[in-house]
Amino acid sequence: SQELEQSPQSLIVQEGKNLTINCTSSKTLYGLYWYKQKYGEGLIFLMMLQKGGEEKSHEKITAKLDEKKQQSSLHITASQPSHAGIYLCGADGNTDKLIFGTGTRLQVFP
Amino acid sequence: ETGVTQTPRHLVMGMTNKKSLKCEQHLGHNAMYWYKQSAKKPLELMFVYNFKEQTENNSVPSRFSPECPNSSHLFLHLHTLQPEDSALYLCASSPGGGKNYGYTFGSGTRLTVV
């Protein structure tokens, strides 16, 4: 079965700094999804990547999928306190099932 | 508000109680899901429903019983739970039909079993 490994597990950065979160899959990814979760709440969809080498941006967040489609990165530029939360990558393996990585907890301090 | 509504938001129940979690979506989606989120563990997929039919039961104990009366509603019936079942239970929906173009999640029900 497919497994997703995220790194780092937690991240504490100062406001204004850039940061990167990585997601590595044990199998080729058909669809890679990034979600953000505020503590104790539901997941908010950020971006979906499907093609090798694809890159998408929304505001200050950029997600990339590598050419081999086994690794994705999420990059936040000039982080703000509003970026704090848990970031989760998910993969669907070309099925209806979405499995998730272990998550990266991000804290941004002023 | 994401379009997927879960009730209640918080639930405390004893091990001998019976309770139900409710999930509702009016996004026109055909697939609905229950996930369990425990501390320091990845989100665990519990059940999948496509067009009201259960297509996945991820080895979930029988004390959790799902019900999907129509494509817009999903329930999770709980009975004789254990303290280790305390977790955040998340419902999600997607267009379904064999392809996933992104799930929409509810805000979750925080369950505490005492």
Coordinates of N, CA and C in Angstrom, one line a residue:
Chain A
S1 N 0.8 -1.2 0.0 CA 0.0 0.0 0.0 C 0.9 1.3 0.0
Q2 N 0.3 2.3 -0.5 CA 1.1 3.5 -0.6 C 1.2 4.2 0.7
E3 N 2.4 4.8 1.0 CA 2.7 5.5 2.2 C 3.3 6.9 1.9
L4 N 2.9 7.8 2.7 CA 3.4 9.2 2.5 C 4.2 9.6 3.7
E5 N 5.4 10.1 3.5 CA 6.3 10.6 4.6 C 6.5 12.1 4.4
Q6 N 6.2 12.8 5.5 CA 6.4 14.3 5.5 C 7.5 14.7 6.3
S7 N 8.2 15.7 5.9 CA 9.3 16.2 6.7 C 9.4 17.8 6.6
P8 N 9.7 18.5 7.6 CA 9.9 18.0 9.0 C 8.6 17.7 9.6
Q9 N 8.6 17.1 10.8 CA 7.3 16.8 11.5 C 6.8 18.1 12.1
S10 N 7.7 19.0 12.5 CA 7.3 20.3 13.0 C 8.3 21.4 12.7
L11 N 7.8 22.6 12.6 CA 8.6 23.7 12.1 C 8.2 24.9 12.9
I12 N 9.2 25.6 13.4 CA 8.9 26.9 14.1 C 9.8 27.9 13.4
V13 N 9.1 28.9 12.8 CA 9.9 30.0 12.1 C 9.5 31.4 12.5
Q14 N 10.3 32.3 12.3 CA 10.0 33.7 12.6 C 9.2 34.3 11.4
E15 N 8.3 35.1 11.8 CA 7.5 35.8 10.7 C 8.4 36.5 9.7
G16 N 8.1 36.3 8.4 CA 8.9 36.8 7.3 C 9.8 35.9 6.7
K17 N 10.1 34.8 7.4 CA 11.0 33.8 6.9 C 10.3 32.9 5.8
N18 N 11.2 32.3 5.0 CA 10.7 31.3 4.0 C 10.8 29.9 4.6
L19 N 10.0 29.0 4.1 CA 10.1 27.6 4.6 C 9.6 26.6 3.6
T20 N 10.1 25.4 3.7 CA 9.7 24.3 2.8 C 9.3 23.1 3.5
I21 N 8.2 22.5 3.1 CA 7.8 21.2 3.7 C 7.8 20.2 2.5
N22 N 8.3 19.0 2.9 CA 8.4 17.9 1.8 C 7.5 16.8 2.1
C23 N 7.1 16.1 1.0 CA 6.2 14.9 1.0 C 6.8 13.9 0.1
T24 N 7.1 12.7 0.6 CA 7.7 11.7 -0.2 C 6.8 10.5 -0.2
S25 N 6.5 10.0 -1.4 CA 5.6 8.8 -1.6 C 6.4 7.5 -1.8
S26 N 5.9 6.4 -1.3 CA 6.5 5.1 -1.6 C 6.2 4.6 -3.0
K27 N 5.2 5.2 -3.6 CA 4.8 4.8 -5.0 C 4.6 6.0 -5.8
T28 N 4.6 5.8 -7.1 CA 4.3 6.9 -8.1 C 2.9 7.5 -7.7
L29 N 2.9 8.9 -7.7 CA 1.7 9.6 -7.4 C 0.9 9.9 -8.6
Y30 N -0.4 9.6 -8.5 CA -1.3 10.0 -9.6 C -1.8 11.4 -9.4
G31 N -2.2 11.6 -8.1 CA -2.6 13.0 -7.7 C -2.1 13.3 -6.4
L32 N -1.5 14.5 -6.2 CA -1.0 14.9 -4.9 C -1.7 16.1 -4.5
Y33 N -2.2 16.1 -3.2 CA -3.0 17.1 -2.7 C -2.4 17.7 -1.5
W34 N -2.4 19.0 -1.3 CA -2.0 19.7 -0.1 C -3.2 20.3 0.6
Y35 N -3.2 20.0 1.9 CA -4.3 20.6 2.8 C -3.7 21.3 3.9
K36 N -4.4 22.2 4.5 CA -4.0 22.9 5.7 C -5.1 22.6 6.8
Q37 N -4.7 22.4 8.0 CA -5.6 22.2 9.1 C -5.3 23.0 10.3
K38 N -6.3 23.8 10.7 CA -6.1 24.5 12.0 C -6.4 23.5 13.1
Y39 N -5.8 23.6 14.2 CA -5.9 22.6 15.3 C -7.4 22.3 15.6
G40 N -7.7 21.0 15.6 CA -9.0 20.5 16.0 C -10.1 20.8 15.0
E41 N -9.7 21.3 13.8 CA -10.7 21.6 12.8 C -10.5 20.7 11.5
G42 N -11.4 21.0 10.5 CA -11.3 20.2 9.3 C -10.2 20.7 8.4
L43 N -10.0 20.0 7.3 CA -8.9 20.3 6.4 C -9.4 21.3 5.3
I44 N -8.6 22.2 5.0 CA -8.9 23.2 3.9 C -8.0 22.8 2.7
F45 N -8.6 22.6 1.6 CA -7.9 22.3 0.4 C -7.0 23.5 -0.1
L46 N -5.7 23.2 -0.4 CA -4.8 24.2 -0.9 C -4.6 24.1 -2.4
M47 N -4.0 22.9 -2.8 CA -3.7 22.7 -4.2 C -3.6 21.2 -4.5
M48 N -3.8 21.0 -5.8 CA -3.7 19.6 -6.4 C -2.7 19.6 -7.5
L49 N -1.8 18.6 -7.5 CA -0.8 18.5 -8.6 C -0.9 17.1 -9.2
Q50 N -0.8 17.0 -10.5 CA -1.0 15.7 -11.2 C 0.1 15.4 -12.2
K51 N 0.7 16.4 -12.8 CA 1.7 16.2 -13.8 C 3.1 16.3 -13.3
G52 N 4.0 15.4 -13.7 CA 5.4 15.5 -13.3 C 6.0 16.9 -13.7
G53 N 6.6 17.5 -12.7 CA 7.2 18.8 -12.9 C 6.3 20.0 -12.7
E54 N 5.0 19.7 -12.4 CA 4.0 20.7 -12.3 C 4.3 21.6 -11.0
E55 N 3.9 22.8 -11.2 CA 4.1 23.8 -10.1 C 2.9 24.7 -10.1
K56 N 2.3 24.9 -8.8 CA 1.2 25.8 -8.7 C 1.4 26.8 -7.5
S57 N 0.9 27.9 -7.7 CA 1.0 28.9 -6.6 C -0.3 29.6 -6.3
H58 N -0.5 29.9 -5.0 CA -1.6 30.6 -4.5 C -1.2 31.5 -3.4
E59 N -1.3 32.8 -3.7 CA -0.8 33.8 -2.8 C 0.7 33.5 -2.5
K60 N 1.1 33.3 -1.3 CA 2.5 33.1 -1.0 C 2.9 31.6 -0.8
I61 N 2.0 30.7 -1.3 CA 2.3 29.3 -1.2 C 2.5 28.7 -2.6
T62 N 3.6 28.0 -2.7 CA 3.9 27.3 -4.0 C 4.1 25.8 -3.8
A63 N 3.5 25.0 -4.6 CA 3.6 23.6 -4.5 C 4.2 23.0 -5.8
K64 N 5.1 22.1 -5.6 CA 5.8 21.5 -6.8 C 5.7 19.9 -6.7
L65 N 5.6 19.3 -7.9 CA 5.6 17.9 -8.0 C 6.8 17.5 -8.8
D66 N 7.7 16.6 -8.4 CA 8.9 16.3 -9.1 C 8.6 15.5 -10.4
E67 N 9.6 15.4 -11.3 CA 9.4 14.8 -12.6 C 9.0 13.3 -12.4
K68 N 9.6 12.7 -11.4 CA 9.3 11.2 -11.2 C 8.0 11.0 -10.5
K69 N 7.3 12.1 -10.1 CA 6.0 12.0 -9.4 C 6.1 11.1 -8.1
Q70 N 7.2 11.3 -7.4 CA 7.2 10.6 -6.1 C 7.5 11.6 -4.9
Q71 N 7.7 12.8 -5.2 CA 8.0 13.8 -4.2 C 7.4 15.1 -4.5
S72 N 6.9 15.8 -3.5 CA 6.3 17.1 -3.6 C 6.8 18.0 -2.5
S73 N 6.9 19.3 -2.8 CA 7.3 20.2 -1.8 C 6.3 21.4 -1.8
L74 N 6.2 21.9 -0.6 CA 5.3 23.1 -0.4 C 6.2 24.2 0.2
H75 N 6.2 25.3 -0.5 CA 7.1 26.4 -0.1 C 6.2 27.6 0.3
I76 N 6.5 28.2 1.4 CA 5.8 29.4 1.9 C 6.9 30.5 1.9
T77 N 6.5 31.6 1.2 CA 7.4 32.8 1.1 C 6.9 33.8 2.1
A78 N 7.9 34.4 2.8 CA 7.6 35.5 3.8 C 6.4 35.1 4.7
S79 N 6.7 34.1 5.5 CA 5.6 33.5 6.4 C 5.0 34.5 7.3
Q80 N 3.7 34.2 7.6 CA 2.9 35.1 8.5 C 2.2 34.2 9.5
P81 N 1.8 34.8 10.7 CA 1.1 34.0 11.7 C -0.1 33.3 11.1
S82 N -0.7 33.8 10.1 CA -1.9 33.2 9.5 C -1.6 31.9 8.8
H83 N -0.3 31.7 8.6 CA 0.1 30.4 7.9 C 0.3 29.3 8.9
A84 N 0.2 29.6 10.2 CA 0.4 28.5 11.2 C -0.7 27.5 11.1
G85 N -0.4 26.2 11.3 CA -1.3 25.1 11.3 C -0.6 23.9 11.0
I86 N -1.4 22.9 10.6 CA -0.8 21.6 10.2 C -1.0 21.4 8.7
Y87 N 0.1 21.1 8.0 CA 0.0 20.9 6.6 C 0.1 19.4 6.3
L88 N -0.8 19.0 5.5 CA -0.9 17.5 5.2 C -0.9 17.3 3.7
C89 N -0.1 16.4 3.2 CA -0.1 16.0 1.8 C -1.0 14.7 1.7
G90 N -1.7 14.6 0.6 CA -2.6 13.4 0.4 C -2.4 12.9 -1.0
A91 N -2.6 11.6 -1.2 CA -2.4 11.0 -2.5 C -3.6 10.0 -2.7
D92 N -4.0 10.0 -4.0 CA -5.2 9.1 -4.3 C -4.9 7.8 -5.0
G93 N -3.7 7.6 -5.5 CA -3.3 6.4 -6.2 C -4.3 6.0 -7.3
N94 N -4.9 7.0 -7.9 CA -5.8 6.8 -9.0 C -7.1 6.0 -8.6
T95 N -7.5 6.2 -7.4 CA -8.7 5.6 -6.9 C -9.5 6.6 -6.2
D96 N -10.6 6.2 -5.6 CA -11.4 7.2 -4.8 C -10.9 7.4 -3.4
K97 N -9.9 6.7 -3.0 CA -9.4 6.8 -1.6 C -8.3 7.8 -1.6
L98 N -8.3 8.7 -0.6 CA -7.3 9.6 -0.4 C -6.6 9.2 0.9
I99 N -5.3 9.0 0.8 CA -4.5 8.7 2.1 C -3.6 9.9 2.3
F100 N -3.2 10.0 3.6 CA -2.5 11.2 4.0 C -1.2 10.9 4.6
G101 N -0.3 11.9 4.6 CA 1.0 11.8 5.3 C 0.8 12.1 6.8
T102 N 1.9 12.1 7.5 CA 1.8 12.3 9.0 C 1.6 13.8 9.3
G103 N 1.8 14.7 8.4 CA 1.5 16.1 8.7 C 2.8 16.8 9.2
T104 N 2.8 18.1 9.0 CA 3.8 19.0 9.5 C 3.2 20.1 10.2
R105 N 3.6 20.3 11.5 CA 3.0 21.3 12.3 C 3.9 22.6 12.2
L106 N 3.3 23.7 11.7 CA 4.0 24.9 11.5 C 3.6 26.0 12.5
Q107 N 4.5 26.5 13.2 CA 4.3 27.7 14.1 C 5.1 28.9 13.6
V108 N 4.5 30.0 13.5 CA 5.1 31.2 13.1 C 5.0 32.3 14.2
F109 N 6.2 32.7 14.7 CA 6.2 33.7 15.8 C 6.6 35.0 15.3
P110 N 6.1 36.1 15.9 CA 6.3 37.5 15.4 C 7.8 37.8 15.6
Chain B
E1 N -17.3 28.0 6.4 CA -18.2 26.9 5.9 C -17.7 26.3 4.6
T2 N -17.5 25.0 4.6 CA -16.9 24.4 3.4 C -18.0 23.7 2.5
G3 N -19.2 23.6 3.0 CA -20.2 22.9 2.2 C -20.4 21.5 2.8
V4 N -19.6 21.0 3.7 CA -19.8 19.8 4.4 C -20.0 20.1 5.9
T5 N -21.1 19.7 6.5 CA -21.5 20.1 7.8 C -21.5 18.9 8.7
Q6 N -20.8 18.9 9.8 CA -20.8 17.8 10.8 C -21.4 18.2 12.1
T7 N -22.2 17.4 12.7 CA -22.7 17.6 14.0 C -22.7 16.3 14.8
P8 N -22.5 16.4 16.1 CA -22.1 17.6 16.8 C -20.7 18.0 16.6
R9 N -20.3 19.1 17.1 CA -18.8 19.5 17.0 C -18.0 18.8 18.1
H10 N -18.7 18.6 19.2 CA -18.0 18.0 20.4 C -19.0 17.0 21.0
L11 N -18.4 15.9 21.4 CA -19.3 14.8 22.0 C -18.5 14.1 23.1
V12 N -19.1 14.0 24.3 CA -18.5 13.2 25.3 C -19.5 12.1 25.6
M13 N -19.0 10.8 25.6 CA -19.9 9.7 25.9 C -19.2 8.7 26.7
G14 N -20.0 8.0 27.5 CA -19.5 6.9 28.3 C -19.4 5.6 27.4
M15 N -18.7 4.7 27.9 CA -18.4 3.4 27.2 C -19.6 2.6 26.9
T16 N -20.7 2.8 27.7 CA -21.9 2.0 27.5 C -23.0 2.8 26.6
N17 N -22.7 4.0 26.3 CA -23.6 4.8 25.5 C -23.7 4.4 24.1
K18 N -24.8 4.9 23.4 CA -24.9 4.8 22.0 C -25.2 6.2 21.5
K19 N -24.4 6.6 20.5 CA -24.5 8.0 19.9 C -24.3 7.9 18.4
S20 N -24.6 9.0 17.7 CA -24.4 9.0 16.3 C -23.8 10.3 15.9
L21 N -22.9 10.2 14.9 CA -22.3 11.4 14.3 C -23.0 11.6 12.9
K22 N -23.2 12.9 12.6 CA -23.9 13.2 11.3 C -23.1 14.0 10.4
C23 N -23.2 13.8 9.1 CA -22.5 14.5 8.1 C -23.4 14.8 7.0
E24 N -23.4 16.1 6.5 CA -24.3 16.5 5.5 C -23.6 17.3 4.4
Q25 N -23.8 17.0 3.2 CA -23.2 17.9 2.1 C -24.3 18.1 1.0
H26 N -24.2 19.3 0.5 CA -25.1 19.7 -0.6 C -24.3 20.2 -1.7
L27 N -23.2 19.5 -2.0 CA -22.3 19.9 -3.1 C -22.5 19.1 -4.4
G28 N -23.5 18.2 -4.3 CA -23.8 17.3 -5.4 C -22.7 16.2 -5.6
H29 N -22.0 16.0 -4.5 CA -21.0 14.9 -4.6 C -21.6 13.5 -4.4
N30 N -20.9 12.5 -5.0 CA -21.5 11.2 -4.9 C -20.7 10.3 -4.0
A31 N -19.5 10.7 -3.5 CA -18.7 9.9 -2.6 C -18.6 10.6 -1.2
M32 N -18.7 9.8 -0.2 CA -18.5 10.3 1.2 C -17.6 9.4 2.0
Y33 N -17.0 10.0 2.9 CA -15.9 9.3 3.7 C -15.9 9.6 5.2
W34 N -15.5 8.7 6.0 CA -15.2 8.9 7.4 C -13.7 8.7 7.6
Y35 N -13.1 9.7 8.3 CA -11.7 9.5 8.7 C -11.6 9.7 10.2
K36 N -10.6 9.1 10.8 CA -10.3 9.2 12.2 C -9.0 9.9 12.3
Q37 N -8.9 10.9 13.2 CA -7.6 11.6 13.4 C -7.3 11.5 14.9
S38 N -6.2 10.7 15.2 CA -5.8 10.6 16.6 C -4.5 11.4 16.7
A39 N -4.1 11.7 17.9 CA -2.9 12.5 18.1 C -1.7 11.7 17.6
K40 N -0.9 12.4 16.9 CA 0.4 11.9 16.4 C 0.3 10.7 15.5
K41 N -0.8 10.6 14.8 CA -1.0 9.5 13.8 C -1.5 10.2 12.5
P42 N -1.2 9.5 11.4 CA -1.8 10.0 10.1 C -3.3 9.9 10.2
L43 N -4.0 10.7 9.4 CA -5.4 10.5 9.2 C -5.7 9.1 8.7
E44 N -6.6 8.4 9.4 CA -7.0 7.0 9.0 C -8.3 7.0 8.3
L45 N -8.3 6.5 7.1 CA -9.6 6.3 6.4 C -10.3 5.1 7.0
M46 N -11.6 5.4 7.3 CA -12.4 4.3 7.9 C -13.4 3.7 6.9
F47 N -14.2 4.5 6.3 CA -15.3 4.0 5.4 C -15.3 4.9 4.2
V48 N -15.7 4.3 3.1 CA -16.0 5.0 1.8 C -17.3 4.6 1.3
Y49 N -18.1 5.6 0.9 CA -19.4 5.3 0.2 C -19.4 6.0 -1.1
N50 N -19.8 5.2 -2.2 CA -19.9 5.7 -3.5 C -21.4 5.5 -3.9
F51 N -22.1 6.6 -4.3 CA -23.5 6.4 -4.7 C -24.3 5.6 -3.7
K52 N -24.1 5.9 -2.4 CA -24.8 5.3 -1.3 C -24.3 3.9 -0.9
E53 N -23.4 3.3 -1.7 CA -23.0 2.0 -1.5 C -21.6 2.0 -0.8
Q54 N -21.5 1.2 0.2 CA -20.2 1.1 0.9 C -19.2 0.4 0.0
T55 N -18.1 1.1 -0.3 CA -17.0 0.5 -1.1 C -15.7 0.2 -0.4
E56 N -15.7 0.6 0.9 CA -14.4 0.4 1.6 C -14.8 0.4 3.1
N57 N -14.3 -0.6 3.8 CA -14.3 -0.7 5.2 C -12.9 -1.1 5.6
N58 N -12.2 -0.1 6.2 CA -10.7 -0.3 6.4 C -10.5 -1.0 7.7
S59 N -11.0 -2.2 7.9 CA -10.8 -3.0 9.1 C -11.2 -2.3 10.3
V60 N -12.4 -1.6 10.2 CA -12.9 -0.8 11.4 C -13.6 -1.7 12.3
P61 N -13.4 -1.6 13.7 CA -14.2 -2.5 14.6 C -15.7 -2.3 14.5
S62 N -16.4 -3.3 14.8 CA -17.9 -3.3 14.6 C -18.6 -2.3 15.5
R63 N -17.9 -1.8 16.5 CA -18.6 -0.8 17.4 C -18.8 0.5 16.6
F64 N -18.2 0.6 15.4 CA -18.5 1.8 14.6 C -19.3 1.3 13.4
S65 N -20.5 1.9 13.2 CA -21.4 1.4 12.2 C -21.8 2.5 11.3
P66 N -21.4 2.6 10.0 CA -21.8 3.7 9.2 C -23.1 3.5 8.5
E67 N -23.7 4.6 8.1 CA -25.0 4.5 7.4 C -25.0 5.6 6.4
C68 N -25.5 5.3 5.2 CA -25.5 6.4 4.1 C -26.9 6.2 3.5
P69 N -27.9 6.9 4.0 CA -29.3 6.8 3.4 C -29.4 7.4 2.1
N70 N -28.6 8.4 1.7 CA -28.6 9.1 0.4 C -27.3 9.7 0.2
S71 N -27.1 10.2 -1.0 CA -25.8 10.8 -1.3 C -25.4 12.0 -0.6
S72 N -26.4 12.6 0.1 CA -26.1 13.9 0.8 C -25.8 13.7 2.3
H73 N -26.1 12.5 2.8 CA -26.0 12.3 4.3 C -25.2 11.0 4.6
L74 N -24.4 11.2 5.7 CA -23.6 10.1 6.1 C -23.7 10.1 7.7
F75 N -23.9 8.9 8.3 CA -23.9 8.8 9.7 C -22.8 7.8 10.2
L76 N -22.4 8.0 11.4 CA -21.5 7.1 12.0 C -22.1 6.7 13.4
H77 N -22.6 5.5 13.5 CA -23.3 5.1 14.8 C -22.2 4.5 15.7
L78 N -22.3 4.9 16.9 CA -21.2 4.5 17.9 C -21.9 3.8 19.0
H79 N -21.3 2.6 19.5 CA -21.8 1.9 20.6 C -20.7 1.2 21.3
T80 N -20.7 1.1 22.6 CA -19.7 0.5 23.5 C -18.3 0.8 23.0
L81 N -18.0 2.1 22.9 CA -16.7 2.5 22.5 C -15.7 2.4 23.7
Q82 N -14.4 2.5 23.3 CA -13.3 2.4 24.2 C -12.6 3.8 24.3
P83 N -12.0 4.0 25.4 CA -11.3 5.3 25.6 C -10.3 5.6 24.4
E84 N -9.7 4.6 23.8 CA -8.8 4.8 22.7 C -9.5 5.2 21.4
D85 N -10.8 5.2 21.5 CA -11.6 5.7 20.3 C -11.7 7.2 20.3
S86 N -11.3 7.8 21.4 CA -11.3 9.3 21.5 C -10.4 9.9 20.4
A87 N -11.0 10.8 19.6 CA -10.3 11.3 18.4 C -11.2 12.4 17.8
L88 N -10.6 13.0 16.7 CA -11.4 13.9 15.9 C -11.9 13.0 14.7
Y89 N -13.2 13.0 14.5 CA -13.7 12.2 13.4 C -14.1 13.2 12.3
L90 N -13.6 13.0 11.1 CA -13.8 13.9 10.0 C -14.5 13.2 8.9
C91 N -15.5 14.0 8.4 CA -16.3 13.5 7.2 C -15.8 14.3 6.0
A92 N -15.8 13.7 4.8 CA -15.4 14.4 3.6 C -16.3 13.9 2.5
S93 N -16.4 14.7 1.4 CA -17.1 14.3 0.2 C -16.2 14.6 -1.0
S94 N -16.5 13.9 -2.1 CA -15.8 14.2 -3.4 C -16.8 13.8 -4.5
P95 N -16.5 14.3 -5.7 CA -17.4 14.0 -6.8 C -17.5 12.5 -7.0
G96 N -16.5 11.7 -6.7 CA -16.6 10.3 -6.9 C -16.5 9.8 -8.3
G97 N -17.0 8.6 -8.6 CA -17.0 8.1 -9.9 C -15.7 7.5 -10.3
G98 N -14.9 7.2 -9.4 CA -13.6 6.5 -9.7 C -12.4 7.5 -9.8
K99 N -12.7 8.8 -9.8 CA -11.6 9.7 -9.9 C -11.8 10.8 -8.8
N100 N -10.7 11.2 -8.2 CA -10.7 12.1 -7.1 C -10.2 13.4 -7.5
Y101 N -11.0 14.4 -7.5 CA -10.6 15.8 -7.9 C -10.6 16.7 -6.7
G102 N -10.4 16.1 -5.6 CA -10.3 16.9 -4.3 C -11.4 16.7 -3.4
Y103 N -11.1 16.4 -2.2 CA -12.1 16.2 -1.2 C -12.4 17.5 -0.5
T104 N -13.7 17.6 0.0 CA -14.1 18.7 0.8 C -14.4 18.1 2.2
F105 N -13.7 18.7 3.2 CA -13.9 18.2 4.6 C -14.8 19.0 5.4
G106 N -15.4 18.3 6.3 CA -16.2 19.0 7.4 C -15.2 19.5 8.5
S107 N -15.8 20.2 9.5 CA -15.0 20.7 10.6 C -14.7 19.6 11.6
G108 N -15.3 18.5 11.5 CA -15.0 17.4 12.4 C -15.9 17.4 13.7
T109 N -15.9 16.2 14.3 CA -16.5 16.0 15.6 C -15.4 15.5 16.6
R110 N -15.2 16.3 17.6 CA -14.2 15.9 18.6 C -14.9 15.0 19.6
L111 N -14.5 13.7 19.6 CA -15.2 12.7 20.4 C -14.3 12.3 21.6
T112 N -14.9 12.3 22.8 CA -14.1 11.9 24.0 C -14.9 10.8 24.6
V113 N -14.3 9.6 24.8 CA -14.9 8.5 25.5 C -14.4 8.4 26.9
V114 N -15.3 8.4 27.8 CA -14.9 8.4 29.2 C -15.4 7.1 29.9

